[in-house]
Coordinates of C-alpha atoms in Angstrom, one line a residue:
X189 CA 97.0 18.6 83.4
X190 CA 95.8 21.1 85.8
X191 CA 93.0 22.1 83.2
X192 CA 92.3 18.4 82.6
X193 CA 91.6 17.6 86.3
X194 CA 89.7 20.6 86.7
X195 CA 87.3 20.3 83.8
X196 CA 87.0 15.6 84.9
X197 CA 85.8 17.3 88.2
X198 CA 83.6 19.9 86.9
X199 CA 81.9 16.8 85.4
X200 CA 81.9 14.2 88.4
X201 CA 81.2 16.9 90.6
X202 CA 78.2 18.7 89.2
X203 CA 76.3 16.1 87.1
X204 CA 74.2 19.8 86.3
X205 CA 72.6 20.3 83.2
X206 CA 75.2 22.7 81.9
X207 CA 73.4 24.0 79.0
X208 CA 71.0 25.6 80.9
X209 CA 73.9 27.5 82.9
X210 CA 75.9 28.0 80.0
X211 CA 72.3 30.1 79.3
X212 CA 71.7 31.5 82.9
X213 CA 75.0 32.8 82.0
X214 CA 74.7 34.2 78.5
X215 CA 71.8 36.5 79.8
X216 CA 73.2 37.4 83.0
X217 CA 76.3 38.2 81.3
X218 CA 74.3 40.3 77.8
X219 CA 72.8 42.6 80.8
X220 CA 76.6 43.5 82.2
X221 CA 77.8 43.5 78.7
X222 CA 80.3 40.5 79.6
X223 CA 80.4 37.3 77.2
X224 CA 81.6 33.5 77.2
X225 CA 84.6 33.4 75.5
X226 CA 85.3 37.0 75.6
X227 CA 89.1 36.1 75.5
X228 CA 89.0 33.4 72.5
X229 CA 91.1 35.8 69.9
X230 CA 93.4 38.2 72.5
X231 CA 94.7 35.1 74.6
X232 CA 92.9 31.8 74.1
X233 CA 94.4 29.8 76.7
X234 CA 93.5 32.4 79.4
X235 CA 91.1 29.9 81.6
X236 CA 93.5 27.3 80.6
X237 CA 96.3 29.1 82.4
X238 CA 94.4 29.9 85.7
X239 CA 93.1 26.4 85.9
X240 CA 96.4 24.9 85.5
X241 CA 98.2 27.4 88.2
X242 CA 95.1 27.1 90.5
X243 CA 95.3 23.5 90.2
X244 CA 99.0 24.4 92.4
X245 CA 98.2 26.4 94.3
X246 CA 95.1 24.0 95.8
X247 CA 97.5 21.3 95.9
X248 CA 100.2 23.0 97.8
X249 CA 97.6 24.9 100.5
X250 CA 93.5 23.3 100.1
X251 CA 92.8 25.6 102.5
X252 CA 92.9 28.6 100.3
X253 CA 89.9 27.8 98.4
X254 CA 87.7 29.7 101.1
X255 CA 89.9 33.0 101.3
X256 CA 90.4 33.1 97.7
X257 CA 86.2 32.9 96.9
X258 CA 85.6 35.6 100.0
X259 CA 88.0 37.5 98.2
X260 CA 85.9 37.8 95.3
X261 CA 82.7 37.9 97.3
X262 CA 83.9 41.2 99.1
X263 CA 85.8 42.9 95.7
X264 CA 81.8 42.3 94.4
X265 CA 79.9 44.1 97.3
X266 CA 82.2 47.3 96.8
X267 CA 82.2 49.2 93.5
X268 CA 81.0 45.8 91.8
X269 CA 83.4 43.0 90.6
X270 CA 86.6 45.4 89.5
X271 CA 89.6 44.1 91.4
X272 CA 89.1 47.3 93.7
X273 CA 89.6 44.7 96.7
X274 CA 93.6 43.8 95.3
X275 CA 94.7 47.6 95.4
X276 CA 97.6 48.5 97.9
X277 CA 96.6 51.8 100.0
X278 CA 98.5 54.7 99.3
X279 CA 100.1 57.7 101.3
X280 CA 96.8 59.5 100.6
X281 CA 94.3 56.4 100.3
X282 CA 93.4 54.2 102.5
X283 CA 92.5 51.0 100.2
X284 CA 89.2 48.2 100.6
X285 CA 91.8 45.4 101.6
X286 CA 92.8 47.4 105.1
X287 CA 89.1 48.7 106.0
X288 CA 88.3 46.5 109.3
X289 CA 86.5 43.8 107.4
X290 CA 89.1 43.3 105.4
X291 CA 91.9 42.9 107.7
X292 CA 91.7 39.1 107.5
X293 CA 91.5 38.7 103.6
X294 CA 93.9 36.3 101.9
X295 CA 95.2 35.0 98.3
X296 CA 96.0 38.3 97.1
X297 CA 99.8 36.5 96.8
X298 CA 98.1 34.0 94.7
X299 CA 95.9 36.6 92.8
X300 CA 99.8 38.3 91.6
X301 CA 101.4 34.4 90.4
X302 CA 98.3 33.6 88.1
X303 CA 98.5 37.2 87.1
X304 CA 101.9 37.2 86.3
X305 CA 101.8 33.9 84.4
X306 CA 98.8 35.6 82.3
X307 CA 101.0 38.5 81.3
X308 CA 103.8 36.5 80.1
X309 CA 101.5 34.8 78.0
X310 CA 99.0 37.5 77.0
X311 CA 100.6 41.2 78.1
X312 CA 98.0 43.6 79.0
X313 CA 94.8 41.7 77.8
X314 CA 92.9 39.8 81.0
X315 CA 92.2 42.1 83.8
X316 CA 92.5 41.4 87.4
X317 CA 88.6 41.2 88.0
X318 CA 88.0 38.2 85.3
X319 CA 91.4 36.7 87.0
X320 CA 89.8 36.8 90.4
X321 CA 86.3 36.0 88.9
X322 CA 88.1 32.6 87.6
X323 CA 89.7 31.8 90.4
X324 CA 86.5 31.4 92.5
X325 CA 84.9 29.3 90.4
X326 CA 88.3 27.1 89.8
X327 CA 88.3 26.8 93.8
X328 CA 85.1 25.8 94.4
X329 CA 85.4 22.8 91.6
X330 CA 88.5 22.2 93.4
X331 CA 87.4 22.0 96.6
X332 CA 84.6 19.3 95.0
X333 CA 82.1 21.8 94.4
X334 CA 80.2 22.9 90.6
X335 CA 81.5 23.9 87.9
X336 CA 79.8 27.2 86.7
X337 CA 80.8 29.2 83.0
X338 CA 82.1 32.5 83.8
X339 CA 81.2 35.1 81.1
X340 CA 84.5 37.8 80.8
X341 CA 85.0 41.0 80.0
X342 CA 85.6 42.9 83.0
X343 CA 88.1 45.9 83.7
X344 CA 90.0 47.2 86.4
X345 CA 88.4 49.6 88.7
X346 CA 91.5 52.5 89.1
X347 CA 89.9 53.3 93.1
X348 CA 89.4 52.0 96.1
X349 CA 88.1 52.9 99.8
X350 CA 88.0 51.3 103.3
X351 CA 85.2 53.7 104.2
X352 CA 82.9 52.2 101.5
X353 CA 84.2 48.8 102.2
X354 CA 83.3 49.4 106.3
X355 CA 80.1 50.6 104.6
X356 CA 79.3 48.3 101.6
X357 CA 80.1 44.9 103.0
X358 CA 77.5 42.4 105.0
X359 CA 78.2 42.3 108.4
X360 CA 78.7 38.4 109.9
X361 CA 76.8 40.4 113.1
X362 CA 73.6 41.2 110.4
X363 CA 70.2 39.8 110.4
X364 CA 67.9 39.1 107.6
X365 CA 66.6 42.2 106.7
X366 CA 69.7 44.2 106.9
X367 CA 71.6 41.4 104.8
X368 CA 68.5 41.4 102.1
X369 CA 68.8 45.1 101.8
X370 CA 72.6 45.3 101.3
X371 CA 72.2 42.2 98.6
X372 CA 69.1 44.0 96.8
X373 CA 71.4 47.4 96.6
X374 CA 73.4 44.7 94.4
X375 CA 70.5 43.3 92.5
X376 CA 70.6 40.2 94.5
X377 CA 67.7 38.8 96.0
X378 CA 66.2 36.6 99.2
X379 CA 67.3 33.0 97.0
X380 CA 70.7 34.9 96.4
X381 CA 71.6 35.6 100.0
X382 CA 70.7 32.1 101.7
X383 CA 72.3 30.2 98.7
X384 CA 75.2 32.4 98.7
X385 CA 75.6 32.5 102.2
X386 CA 76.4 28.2 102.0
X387 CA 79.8 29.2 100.5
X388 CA 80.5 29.3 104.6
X389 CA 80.9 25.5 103.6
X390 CA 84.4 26.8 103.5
X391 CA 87.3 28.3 105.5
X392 CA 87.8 29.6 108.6
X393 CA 87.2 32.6 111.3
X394 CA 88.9 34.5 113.4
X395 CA 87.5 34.9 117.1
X396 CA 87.1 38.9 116.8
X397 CA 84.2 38.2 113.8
X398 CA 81.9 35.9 115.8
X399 CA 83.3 35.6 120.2
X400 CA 80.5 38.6 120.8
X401 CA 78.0 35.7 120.9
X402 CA 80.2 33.7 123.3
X403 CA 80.5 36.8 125.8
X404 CA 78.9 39.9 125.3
X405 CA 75.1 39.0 124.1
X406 CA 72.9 40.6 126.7
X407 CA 70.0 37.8 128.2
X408 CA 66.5 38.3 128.3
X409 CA 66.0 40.0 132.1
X410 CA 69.3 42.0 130.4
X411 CA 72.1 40.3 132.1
X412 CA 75.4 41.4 130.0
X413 CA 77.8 38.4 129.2
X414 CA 75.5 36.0 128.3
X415 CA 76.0 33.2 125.5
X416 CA 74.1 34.0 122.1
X417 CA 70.5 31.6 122.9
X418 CA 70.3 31.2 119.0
X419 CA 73.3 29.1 119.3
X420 CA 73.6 25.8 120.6
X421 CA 74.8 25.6 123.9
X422 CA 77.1 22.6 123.4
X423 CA 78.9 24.3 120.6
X424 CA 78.9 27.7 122.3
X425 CA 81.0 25.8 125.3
X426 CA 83.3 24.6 122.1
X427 CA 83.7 27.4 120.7
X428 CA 84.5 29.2 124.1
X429 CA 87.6 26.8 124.7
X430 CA 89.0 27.6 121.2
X431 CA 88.3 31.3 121.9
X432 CA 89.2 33.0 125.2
X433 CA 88.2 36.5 124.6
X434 CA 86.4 38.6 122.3
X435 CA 89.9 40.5 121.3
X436 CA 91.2 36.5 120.5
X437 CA 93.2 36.6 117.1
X438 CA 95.1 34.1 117.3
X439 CA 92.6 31.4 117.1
X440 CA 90.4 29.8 114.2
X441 CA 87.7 28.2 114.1
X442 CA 86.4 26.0 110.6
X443 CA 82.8 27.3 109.5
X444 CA 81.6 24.4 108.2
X445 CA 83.6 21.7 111.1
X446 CA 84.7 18.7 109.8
X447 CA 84.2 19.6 106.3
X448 CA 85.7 23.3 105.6
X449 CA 88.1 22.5 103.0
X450 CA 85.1 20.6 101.1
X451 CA 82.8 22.4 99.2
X452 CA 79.2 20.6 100.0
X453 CA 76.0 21.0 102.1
X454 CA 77.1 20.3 105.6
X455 CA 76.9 23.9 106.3
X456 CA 73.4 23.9 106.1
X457 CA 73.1 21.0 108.6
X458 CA 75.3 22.9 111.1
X459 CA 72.9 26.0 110.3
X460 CA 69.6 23.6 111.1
X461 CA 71.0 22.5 114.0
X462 CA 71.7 26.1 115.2
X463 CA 75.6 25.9 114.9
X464 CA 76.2 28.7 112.7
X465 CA 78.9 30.1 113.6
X466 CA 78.5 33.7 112.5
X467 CA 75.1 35.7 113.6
X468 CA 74.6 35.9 110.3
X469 CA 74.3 32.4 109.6
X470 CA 71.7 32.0 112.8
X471 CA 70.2 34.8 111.3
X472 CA 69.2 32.8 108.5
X473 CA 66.4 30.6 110.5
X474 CA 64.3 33.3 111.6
X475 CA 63.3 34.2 108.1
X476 CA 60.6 31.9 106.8
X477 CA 62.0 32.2 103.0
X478 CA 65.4 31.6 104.1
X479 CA 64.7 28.9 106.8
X480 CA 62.7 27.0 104.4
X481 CA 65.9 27.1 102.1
X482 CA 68.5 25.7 105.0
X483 CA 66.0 23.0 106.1
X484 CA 65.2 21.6 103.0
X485 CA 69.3 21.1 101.7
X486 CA 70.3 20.6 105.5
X487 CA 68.3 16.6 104.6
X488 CA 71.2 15.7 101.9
X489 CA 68.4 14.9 99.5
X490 CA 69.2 18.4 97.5
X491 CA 72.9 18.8 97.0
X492 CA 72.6 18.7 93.0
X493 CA 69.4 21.1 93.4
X494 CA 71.8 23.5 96.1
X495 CA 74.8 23.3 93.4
X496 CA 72.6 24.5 91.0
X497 CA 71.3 27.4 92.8
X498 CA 74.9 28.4 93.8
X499 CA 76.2 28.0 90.2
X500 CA 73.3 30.9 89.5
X501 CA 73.9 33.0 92.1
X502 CA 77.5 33.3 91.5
X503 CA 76.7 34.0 87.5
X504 CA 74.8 36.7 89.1
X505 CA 76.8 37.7 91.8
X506 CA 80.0 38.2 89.1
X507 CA 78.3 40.4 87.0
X508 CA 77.3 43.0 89.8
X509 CA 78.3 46.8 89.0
X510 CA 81.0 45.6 85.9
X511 CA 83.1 48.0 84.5
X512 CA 83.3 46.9 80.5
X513 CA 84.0 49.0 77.0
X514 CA 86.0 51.5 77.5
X515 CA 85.7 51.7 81.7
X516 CA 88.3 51.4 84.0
X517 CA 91.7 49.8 82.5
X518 CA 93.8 46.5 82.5
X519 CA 95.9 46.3 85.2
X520 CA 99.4 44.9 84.4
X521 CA 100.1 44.1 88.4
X522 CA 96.5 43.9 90.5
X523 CA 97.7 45.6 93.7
X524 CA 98.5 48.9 91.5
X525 CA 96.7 51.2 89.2
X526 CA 98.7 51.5 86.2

């Protein structure tokens, strides 16, 4: 059932033409040696089996559609899309998941119980990076977004290091041309990095990543302790009663209000109006390529055309730096090497 209601709401909820993804896919996926189907002999019902489990875990706690694709987003950005984000540090290693970036990750429970249920069915066959890889997708359909194929094949990456994640990962504090050189190191471009940045449609913050702009931005005539002026002042005295210090971690605020357990274009809107939360998002309006971008889905005429563009840029974004062949390994529990 849980594969049924996931593929009716692929359908209602992306209306793309699918064909042409199904190709923006193939050829993505030929480059990183990946492939649609990649699991049809070793353990057919793989997707089945992480649609249905995801299709729980949504149900019990919608709000873990967000975490779950960050999760993904940030094991991508370091050491490409190998699971190197769901390794536990060790007495001598200090992992991606506690680098300071990191520290507010979540899922990686959820990441085990689908992986679990996959090696009952299928021991030792689906890594933990085409597991993860699924699970984005399945929680952005869930949370009403597009449906998108996912070419597999992936394989465990066997390390794993805060410092490169400290070093690797987009900062919420960046601007443009910082972010568009951390996304080109990837092989991700401009389109990539304002399309990929609406997936703030969901979840929520922590003070710490973003209360800088509430209380530390330094004014014009270099008064210290100003608000942010790229954010708008009524939602900078919001977000000032929700957060009462920088060091604040106790309180969250939704990226996309009112809407951040549904994946759609609001977040552009907020972005328009200048109430993006992060600097990053701000950020994102002083570019002309990328301001063009927010303004033009921000009018709610373009939500098929913005699904589209996200459905690509996910292909793309899954099949950064992919260990395949004989690289890396198949992890039998994702926070371990075996």
């Amino acid at each position: 059932q849980g594969q049924r209601s996931l593929n009716s709401m692929a359908i209602r909820s992306s209306l793309l033409p699918l064909a042409l993804l199904v190709l923006a896919a193939a050829s993505s996926a030929a480059v990183a040696q990946l492939e649609i189907g990649f699991y049809s002999k070793t353990c057919p019902d793989a997707e089945k089996i992480v649609g249905e489990e995801m299709a729980k875990i949504i149900a019990a706690a919608p709000s873990l559609a967000g975490p779950l694709l960050r999760l993904h987003f940030h094991d991508c950005f370091v050491r490409g899309c190998d699971a190197s984000v769901l390794l536990e540090s060790t007495d001598g290693n200090v992992a991606e998941k506690d680098a300071k970036p990191n520290k507010s990750l979540r899922g990686f429970g959820s990441v085990e119980r689908v992986k679990a249920k996959l090696e009952a069915a299928c021991p030792g066959i689906v890594s933990c990076a085409d597991v993860l890889t699924l699970m984005s997708r399945d929680a952005v359909v869930m949370a009403k977004g597009p449906f998108w194929p996912v070419a597999l094949g992936r394989r465990d990456g066997r390390m794993s290091s805060a410092t490169e994640a400290s070093n690797e990962l987009p900062p919420a504090s960046g601007d443009v041309p910082l972010l568009a050189k951390i996304f080109a190191s990837k092989g991700l471009d401009l389109k990539d990095l304002v399309v990929l940045s609406g997936a703030h449609t969901l979840g929520t913050a922590h003070c710490p990543s973003f209360a800088d702009r509430l209380y530390n931005t330094t004014g014009e005539n270099g008064a210290y302790g100003v608000v942010d002026p790229s954010l708008d002042s009524e939602y900078a005295d919001k977000l000032r009663l929700k957060c009462k210090s920088v060091d604040d971690r106790t309180m969250l605020s939704e990226m996309d209000p009112g809407s951040f357990k549904t994946f759609d274009t609001s977040y552009y809107r907020h972005v328009a109006k200048r109430r993006g939360l992060f600097r990053s998002d701000s950020a994102l309006l002083l570019d002309a390529t990328t301001m063009d971008y927010v303004q033009r889905i921000a009018t709610g005429k373009f939500d098929s055309e913005f699904f589209r563009d996200f459905s690509e840029s996910m292909i793309k974004m899954g099949d950064v730096g992919v260990l395949t062949g004989a690289g890396g390994e198949i992890r039998k529990k994702c926070y371990a090497p075996n």
